[in-house]
mmCIF file with all atom_site columns, C-alpha atoms in Angstrom:
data_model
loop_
_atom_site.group_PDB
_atom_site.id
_atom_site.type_symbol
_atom_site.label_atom_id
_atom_site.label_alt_id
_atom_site.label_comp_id
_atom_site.label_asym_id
_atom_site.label_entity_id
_atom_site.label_seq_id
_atom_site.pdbx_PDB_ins_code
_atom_site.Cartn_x
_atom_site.Cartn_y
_atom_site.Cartn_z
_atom_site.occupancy
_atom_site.B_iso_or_equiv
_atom_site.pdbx_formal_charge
_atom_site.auth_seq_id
_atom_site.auth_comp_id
_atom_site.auth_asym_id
_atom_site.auth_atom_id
_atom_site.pdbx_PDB_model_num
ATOM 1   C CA . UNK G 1 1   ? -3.625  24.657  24.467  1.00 0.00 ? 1   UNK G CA 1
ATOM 2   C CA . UNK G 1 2   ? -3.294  21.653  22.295  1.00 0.00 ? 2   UNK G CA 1
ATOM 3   C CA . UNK G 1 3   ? -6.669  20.182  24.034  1.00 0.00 ? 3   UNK G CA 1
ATOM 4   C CA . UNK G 1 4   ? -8.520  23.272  22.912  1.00 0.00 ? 4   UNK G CA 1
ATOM 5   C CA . UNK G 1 5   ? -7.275  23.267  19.949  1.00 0.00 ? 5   UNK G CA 1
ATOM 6   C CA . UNK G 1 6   ? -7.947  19.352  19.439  1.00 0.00 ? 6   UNK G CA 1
ATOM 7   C CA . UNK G 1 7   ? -11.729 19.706  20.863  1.00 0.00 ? 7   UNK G CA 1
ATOM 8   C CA . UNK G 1 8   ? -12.192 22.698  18.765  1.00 0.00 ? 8   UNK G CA 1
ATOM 9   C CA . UNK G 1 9   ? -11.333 20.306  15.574  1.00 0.00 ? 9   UNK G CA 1
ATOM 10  C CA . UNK G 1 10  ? -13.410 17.766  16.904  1.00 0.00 ? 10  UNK G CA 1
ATOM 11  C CA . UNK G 1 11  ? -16.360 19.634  17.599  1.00 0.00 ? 11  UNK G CA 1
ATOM 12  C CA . UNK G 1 12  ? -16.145 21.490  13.660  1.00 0.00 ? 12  UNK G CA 1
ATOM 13  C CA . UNK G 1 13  ? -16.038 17.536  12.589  1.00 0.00 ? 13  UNK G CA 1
ATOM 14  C CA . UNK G 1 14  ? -18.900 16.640  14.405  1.00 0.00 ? 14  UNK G CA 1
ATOM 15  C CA . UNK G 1 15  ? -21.214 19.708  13.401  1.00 0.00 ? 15  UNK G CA 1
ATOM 16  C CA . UNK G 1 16  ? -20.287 18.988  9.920   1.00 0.00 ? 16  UNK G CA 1
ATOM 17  C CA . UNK G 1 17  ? -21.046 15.466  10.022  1.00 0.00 ? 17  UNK G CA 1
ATOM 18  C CA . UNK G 1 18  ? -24.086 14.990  11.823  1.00 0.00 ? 18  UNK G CA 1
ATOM 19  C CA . UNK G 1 19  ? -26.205 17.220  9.891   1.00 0.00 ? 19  UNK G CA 1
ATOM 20  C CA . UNK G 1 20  ? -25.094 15.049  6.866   1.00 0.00 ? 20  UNK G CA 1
ATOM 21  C CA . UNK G 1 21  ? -25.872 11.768  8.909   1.00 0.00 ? 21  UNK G CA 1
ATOM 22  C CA . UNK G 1 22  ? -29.586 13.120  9.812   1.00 0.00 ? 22  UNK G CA 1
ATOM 23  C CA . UNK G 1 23  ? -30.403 14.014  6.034   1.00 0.00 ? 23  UNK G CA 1
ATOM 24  C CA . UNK G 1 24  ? -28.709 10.380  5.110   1.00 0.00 ? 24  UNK G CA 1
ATOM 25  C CA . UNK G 1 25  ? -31.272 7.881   7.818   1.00 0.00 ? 25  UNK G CA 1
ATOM 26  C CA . UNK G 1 26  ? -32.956 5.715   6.259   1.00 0.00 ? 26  UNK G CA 1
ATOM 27  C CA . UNK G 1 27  ? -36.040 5.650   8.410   1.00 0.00 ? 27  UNK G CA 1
ATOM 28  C CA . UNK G 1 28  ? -38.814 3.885   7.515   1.00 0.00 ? 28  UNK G CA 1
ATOM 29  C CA . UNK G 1 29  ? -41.106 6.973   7.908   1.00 0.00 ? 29  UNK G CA 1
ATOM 30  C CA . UNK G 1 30  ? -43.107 8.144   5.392   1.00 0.00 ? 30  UNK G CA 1
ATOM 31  C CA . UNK G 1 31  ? -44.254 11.669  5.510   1.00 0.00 ? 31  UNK G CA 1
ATOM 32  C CA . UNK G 1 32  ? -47.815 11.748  4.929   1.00 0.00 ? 32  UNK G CA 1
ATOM 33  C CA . UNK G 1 33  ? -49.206 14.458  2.008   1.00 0.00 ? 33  UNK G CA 1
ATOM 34  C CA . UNK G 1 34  ? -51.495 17.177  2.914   1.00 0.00 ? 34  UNK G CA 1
ATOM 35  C CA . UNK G 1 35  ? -54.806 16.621  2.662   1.00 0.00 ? 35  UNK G CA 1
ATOM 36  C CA . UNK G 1 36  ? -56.102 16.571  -1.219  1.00 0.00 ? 36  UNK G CA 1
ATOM 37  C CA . UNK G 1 37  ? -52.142 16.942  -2.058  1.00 0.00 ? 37  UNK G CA 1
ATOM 38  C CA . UNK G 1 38  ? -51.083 13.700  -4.931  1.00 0.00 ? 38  UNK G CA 1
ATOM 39  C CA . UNK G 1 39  ? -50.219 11.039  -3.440  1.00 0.00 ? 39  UNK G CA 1
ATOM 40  C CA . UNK G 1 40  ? -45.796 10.814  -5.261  1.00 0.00 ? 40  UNK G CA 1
ATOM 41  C CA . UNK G 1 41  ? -45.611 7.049   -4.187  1.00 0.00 ? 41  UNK G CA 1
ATOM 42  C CA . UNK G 1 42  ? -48.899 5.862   -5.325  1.00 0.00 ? 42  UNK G CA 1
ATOM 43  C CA . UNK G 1 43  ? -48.102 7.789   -8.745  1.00 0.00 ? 43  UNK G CA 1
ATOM 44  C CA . UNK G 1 44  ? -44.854 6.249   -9.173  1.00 0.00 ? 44  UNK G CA 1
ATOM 45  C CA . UNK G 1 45  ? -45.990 2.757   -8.661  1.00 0.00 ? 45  UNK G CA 1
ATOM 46  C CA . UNK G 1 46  ? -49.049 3.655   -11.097 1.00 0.00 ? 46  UNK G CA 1
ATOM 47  C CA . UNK G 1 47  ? -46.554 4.496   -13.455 1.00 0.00 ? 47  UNK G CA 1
ATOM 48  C CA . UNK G 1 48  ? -44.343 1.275   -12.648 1.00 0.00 ? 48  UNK G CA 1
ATOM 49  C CA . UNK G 1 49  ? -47.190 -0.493  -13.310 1.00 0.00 ? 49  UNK G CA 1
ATOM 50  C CA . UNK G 1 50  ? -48.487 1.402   -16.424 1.00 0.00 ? 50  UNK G CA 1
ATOM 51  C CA . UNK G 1 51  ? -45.148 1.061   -18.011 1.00 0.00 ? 51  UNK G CA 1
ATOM 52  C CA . UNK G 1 52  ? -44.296 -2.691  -17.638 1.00 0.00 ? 52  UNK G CA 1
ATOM 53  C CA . UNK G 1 53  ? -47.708 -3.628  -18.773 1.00 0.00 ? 53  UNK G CA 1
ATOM 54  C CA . UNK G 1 54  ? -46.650 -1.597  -21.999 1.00 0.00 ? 54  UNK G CA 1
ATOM 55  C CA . UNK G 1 55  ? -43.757 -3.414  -22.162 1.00 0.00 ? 55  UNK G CA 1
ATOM 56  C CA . UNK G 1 56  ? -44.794 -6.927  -21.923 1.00 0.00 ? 56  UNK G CA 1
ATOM 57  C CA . UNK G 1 57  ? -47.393 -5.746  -24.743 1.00 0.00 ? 57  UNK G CA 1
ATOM 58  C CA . UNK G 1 58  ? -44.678 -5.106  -26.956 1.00 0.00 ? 58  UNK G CA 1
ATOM 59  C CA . UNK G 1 59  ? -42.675 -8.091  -26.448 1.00 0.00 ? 59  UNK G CA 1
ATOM 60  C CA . UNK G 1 60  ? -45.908 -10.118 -27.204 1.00 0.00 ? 60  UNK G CA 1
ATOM 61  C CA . UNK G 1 61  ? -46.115 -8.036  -30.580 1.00 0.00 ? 61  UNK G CA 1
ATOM 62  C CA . UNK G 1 62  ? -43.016 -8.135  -31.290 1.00 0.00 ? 62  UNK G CA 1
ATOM 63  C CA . UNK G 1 63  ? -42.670 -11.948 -30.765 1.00 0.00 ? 63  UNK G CA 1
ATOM 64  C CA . UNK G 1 64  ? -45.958 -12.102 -33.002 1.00 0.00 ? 64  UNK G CA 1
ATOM 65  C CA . UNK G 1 65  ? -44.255 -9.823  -35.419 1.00 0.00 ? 65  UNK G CA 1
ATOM 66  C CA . UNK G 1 66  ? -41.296 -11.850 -35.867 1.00 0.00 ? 66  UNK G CA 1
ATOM 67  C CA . UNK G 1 67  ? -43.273 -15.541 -36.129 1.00 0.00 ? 67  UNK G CA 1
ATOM 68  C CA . UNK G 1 68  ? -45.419 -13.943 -38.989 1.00 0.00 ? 68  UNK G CA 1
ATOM 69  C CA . UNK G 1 69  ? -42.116 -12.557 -40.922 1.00 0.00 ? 69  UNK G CA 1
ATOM 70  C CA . UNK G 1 70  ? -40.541 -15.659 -40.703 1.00 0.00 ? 70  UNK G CA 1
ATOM 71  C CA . UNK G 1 71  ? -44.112 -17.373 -42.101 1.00 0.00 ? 71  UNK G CA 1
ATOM 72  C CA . UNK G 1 72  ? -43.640 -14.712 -44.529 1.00 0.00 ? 72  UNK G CA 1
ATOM 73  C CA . UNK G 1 73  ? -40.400 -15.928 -45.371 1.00 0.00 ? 73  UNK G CA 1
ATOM 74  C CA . UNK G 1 74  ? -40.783 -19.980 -45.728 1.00 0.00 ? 74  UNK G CA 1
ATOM 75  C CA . UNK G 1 75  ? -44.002 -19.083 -47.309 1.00 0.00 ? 75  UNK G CA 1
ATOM 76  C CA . UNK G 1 76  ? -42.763 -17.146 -50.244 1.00 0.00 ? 76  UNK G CA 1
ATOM 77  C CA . UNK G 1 77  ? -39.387 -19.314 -50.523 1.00 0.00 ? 77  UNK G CA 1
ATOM 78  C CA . UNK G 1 78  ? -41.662 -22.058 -51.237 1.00 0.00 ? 78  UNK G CA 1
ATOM 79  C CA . UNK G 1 79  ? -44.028 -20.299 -53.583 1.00 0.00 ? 79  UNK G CA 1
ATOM 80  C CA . UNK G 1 80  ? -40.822 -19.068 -55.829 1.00 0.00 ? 80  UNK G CA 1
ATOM 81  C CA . UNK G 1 81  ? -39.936 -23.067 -56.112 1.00 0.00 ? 81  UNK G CA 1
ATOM 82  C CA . UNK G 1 82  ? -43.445 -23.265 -58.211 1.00 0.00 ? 82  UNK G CA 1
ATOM 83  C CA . UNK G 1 83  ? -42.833 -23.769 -61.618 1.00 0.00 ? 83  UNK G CA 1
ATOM 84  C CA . UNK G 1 84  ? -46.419 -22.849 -62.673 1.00 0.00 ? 84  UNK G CA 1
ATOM 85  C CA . UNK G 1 85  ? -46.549 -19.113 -63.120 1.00 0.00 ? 85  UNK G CA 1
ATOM 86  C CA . UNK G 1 86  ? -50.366 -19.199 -61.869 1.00 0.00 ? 86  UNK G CA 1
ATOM 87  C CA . UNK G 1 87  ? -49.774 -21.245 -58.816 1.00 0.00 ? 87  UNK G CA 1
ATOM 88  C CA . UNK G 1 88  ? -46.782 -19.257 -58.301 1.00 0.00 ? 88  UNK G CA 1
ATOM 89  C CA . UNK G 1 89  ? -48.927 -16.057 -58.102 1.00 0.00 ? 89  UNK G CA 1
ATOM 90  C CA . UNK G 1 90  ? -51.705 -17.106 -56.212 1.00 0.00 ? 90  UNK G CA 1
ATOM 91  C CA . UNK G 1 91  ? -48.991 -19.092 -53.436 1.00 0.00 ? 91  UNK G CA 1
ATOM 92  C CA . UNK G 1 92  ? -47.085 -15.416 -53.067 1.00 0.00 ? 92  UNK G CA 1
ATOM 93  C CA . UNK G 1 93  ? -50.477 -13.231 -52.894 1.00 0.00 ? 93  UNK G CA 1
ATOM 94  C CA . UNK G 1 94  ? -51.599 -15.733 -49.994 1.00 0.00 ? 94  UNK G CA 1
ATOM 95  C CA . UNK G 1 95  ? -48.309 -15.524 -48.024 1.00 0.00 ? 95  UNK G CA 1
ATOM 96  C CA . UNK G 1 96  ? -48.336 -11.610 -48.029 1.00 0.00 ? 96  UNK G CA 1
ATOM 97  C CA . UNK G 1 97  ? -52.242 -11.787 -47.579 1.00 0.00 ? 97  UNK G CA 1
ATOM 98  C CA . UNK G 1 98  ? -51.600 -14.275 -44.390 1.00 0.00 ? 98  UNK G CA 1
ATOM 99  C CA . UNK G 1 99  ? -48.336 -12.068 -43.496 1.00 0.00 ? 99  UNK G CA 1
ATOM 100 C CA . UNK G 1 100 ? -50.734 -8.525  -43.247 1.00 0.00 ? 100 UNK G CA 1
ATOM 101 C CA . UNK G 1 101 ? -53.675 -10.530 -41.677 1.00 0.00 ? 101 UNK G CA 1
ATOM 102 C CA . UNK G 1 102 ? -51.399 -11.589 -38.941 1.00 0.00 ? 102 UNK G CA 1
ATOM 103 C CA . UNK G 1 103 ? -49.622 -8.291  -38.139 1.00 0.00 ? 103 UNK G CA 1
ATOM 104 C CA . UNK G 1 104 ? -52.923 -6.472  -38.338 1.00 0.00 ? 104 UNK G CA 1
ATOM 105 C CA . UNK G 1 105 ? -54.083 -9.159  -35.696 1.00 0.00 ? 105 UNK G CA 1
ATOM 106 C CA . UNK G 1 106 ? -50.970 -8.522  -33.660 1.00 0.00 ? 106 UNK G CA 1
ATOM 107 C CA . UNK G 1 107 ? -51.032 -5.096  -34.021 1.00 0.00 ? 107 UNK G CA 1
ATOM 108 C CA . UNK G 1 108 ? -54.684 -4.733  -32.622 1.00 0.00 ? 108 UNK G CA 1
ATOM 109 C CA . UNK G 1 109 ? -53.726 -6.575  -29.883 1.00 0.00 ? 109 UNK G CA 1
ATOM 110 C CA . UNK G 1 110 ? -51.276 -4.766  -29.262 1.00 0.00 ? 110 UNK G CA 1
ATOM 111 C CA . UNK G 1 111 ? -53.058 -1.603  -28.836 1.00 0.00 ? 111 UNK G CA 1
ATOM 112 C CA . UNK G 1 112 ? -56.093 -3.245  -26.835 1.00 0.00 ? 112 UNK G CA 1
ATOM 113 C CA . UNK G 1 113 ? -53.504 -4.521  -24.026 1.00 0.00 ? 113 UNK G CA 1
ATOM 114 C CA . UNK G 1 114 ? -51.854 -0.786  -24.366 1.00 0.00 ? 114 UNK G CA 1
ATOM 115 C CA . UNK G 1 115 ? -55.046 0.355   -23.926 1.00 0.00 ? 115 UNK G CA 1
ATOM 116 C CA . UNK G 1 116 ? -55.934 -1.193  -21.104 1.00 0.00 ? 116 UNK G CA 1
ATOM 117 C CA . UNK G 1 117 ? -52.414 -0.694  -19.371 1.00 0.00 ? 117 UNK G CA 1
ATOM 118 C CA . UNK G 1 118 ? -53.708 3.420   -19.658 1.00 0.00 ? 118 UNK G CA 1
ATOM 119 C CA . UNK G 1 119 ? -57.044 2.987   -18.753 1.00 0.00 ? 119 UNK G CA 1
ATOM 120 C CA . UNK G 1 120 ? -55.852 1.276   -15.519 1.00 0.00 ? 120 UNK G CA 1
ATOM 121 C CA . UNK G 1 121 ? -53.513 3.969   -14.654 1.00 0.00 ? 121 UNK G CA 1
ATOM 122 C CA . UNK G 1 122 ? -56.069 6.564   -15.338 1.00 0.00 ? 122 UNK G CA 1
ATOM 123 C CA . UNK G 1 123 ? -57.847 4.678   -12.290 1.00 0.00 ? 123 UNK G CA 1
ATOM 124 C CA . UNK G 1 124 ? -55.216 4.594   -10.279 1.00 0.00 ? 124 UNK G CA 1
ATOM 125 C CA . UNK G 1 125 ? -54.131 7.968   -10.775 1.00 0.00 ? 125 UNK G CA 1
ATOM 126 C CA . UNK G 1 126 ? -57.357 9.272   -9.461  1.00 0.00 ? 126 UNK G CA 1
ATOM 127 C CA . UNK G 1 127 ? -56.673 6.822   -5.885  1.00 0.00 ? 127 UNK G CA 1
ATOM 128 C CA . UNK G 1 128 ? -53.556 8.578   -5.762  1.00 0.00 ? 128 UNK G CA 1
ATOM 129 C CA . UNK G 1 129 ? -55.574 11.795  -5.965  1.00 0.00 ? 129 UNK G CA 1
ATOM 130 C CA . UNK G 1 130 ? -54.405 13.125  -9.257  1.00 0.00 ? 130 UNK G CA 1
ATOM 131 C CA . UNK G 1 131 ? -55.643 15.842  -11.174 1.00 0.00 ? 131 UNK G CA 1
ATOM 132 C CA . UNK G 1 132 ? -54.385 14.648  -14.383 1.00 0.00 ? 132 UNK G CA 1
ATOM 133 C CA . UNK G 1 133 ? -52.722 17.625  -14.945 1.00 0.00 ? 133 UNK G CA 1
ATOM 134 C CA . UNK G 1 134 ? -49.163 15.969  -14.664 1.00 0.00 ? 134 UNK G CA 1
ATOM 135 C CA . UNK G 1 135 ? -48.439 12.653  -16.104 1.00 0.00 ? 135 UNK G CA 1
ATOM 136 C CA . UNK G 1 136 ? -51.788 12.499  -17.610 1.00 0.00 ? 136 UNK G CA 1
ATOM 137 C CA . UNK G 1 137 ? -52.620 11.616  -20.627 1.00 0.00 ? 137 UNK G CA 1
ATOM 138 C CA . UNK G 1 138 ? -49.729 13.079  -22.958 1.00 0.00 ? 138 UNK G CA 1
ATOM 139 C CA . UNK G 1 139 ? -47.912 9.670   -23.623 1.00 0.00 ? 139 UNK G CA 1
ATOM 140 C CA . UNK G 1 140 ? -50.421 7.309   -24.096 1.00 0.00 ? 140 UNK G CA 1
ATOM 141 C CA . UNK G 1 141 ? -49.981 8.071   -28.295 1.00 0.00 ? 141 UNK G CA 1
ATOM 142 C CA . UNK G 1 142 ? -46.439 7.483   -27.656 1.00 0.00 ? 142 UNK G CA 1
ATOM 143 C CA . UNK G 1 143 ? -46.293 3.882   -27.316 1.00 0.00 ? 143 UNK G CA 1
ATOM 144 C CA . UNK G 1 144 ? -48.212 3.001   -30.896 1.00 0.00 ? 144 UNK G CA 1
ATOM 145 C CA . UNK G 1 145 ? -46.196 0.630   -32.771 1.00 0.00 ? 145 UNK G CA 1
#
């Protein structure tokens, strides 16, 4: 009796398990998509790819960003040590003048390597046999600065 009762235990054990051990195997099999069906791995590493591009292009601005504040900064301490109220003027018009012309030229940058980070993943989207319909387009306005 105890056998039976002991096999009958193990056997409950084991049809619990297993099926949780099949779903769990980390075979390197990759199930292919139906034909004309988007291609999930390609689109992720699209993405991937899309994002850190944006990324980098922000560090870059935001590096540029900071160098032209701190300019900024020097620049106008300097002008206020100008006793000459003309002088004075014209030094603190040219280090906001210099300040703008910087950030603009950051900022357009900015947007051109953004630009280009989309415009590749637009490609690649279409490899990986995407409509558009799904990631698409709907973020790219999301990452102006």
């Amino acid at each position: 009796m105890k056998k039976v009762i002991l096999s009958t235990i193990i056997s409950l054990i084991a049809f619990q398990i297993l099926p949780v051990l099949a779903q769990n195997s980390t075979s390197s099999h990759v199930k292919k998509d139906k034909k004309g069906e988007v291609n999930l791995v390609c689109m992720q590493n699209a993405v991937v790819k899309r994002d850190n591009a944006v990324i980098s292009a922000i560090d870059i601005y935001a590096g540029a960003a900071r160098k032209s504040i701190e300019t900024r900064r020097d620049a106008l301490k300097t002008a206020w040590t100008i006793a000459d109220k003309h002088e004075r003027k014209e030094a603190l018009r040219t280090a906001w003048e210099n300040d703008k012309n910087t950030r603009n030229t950051a900022r357009r940058a900015f947007k051109k390597s953004k630009n280009g980070a989309w415009e590749t993943f637009r490609t690649e989207r279409k490899v990986c046999k995407d409509k558009g319909d799904s990631d698409g387009d709907r973020g790219s306005s999301h990452d102006d600065l």
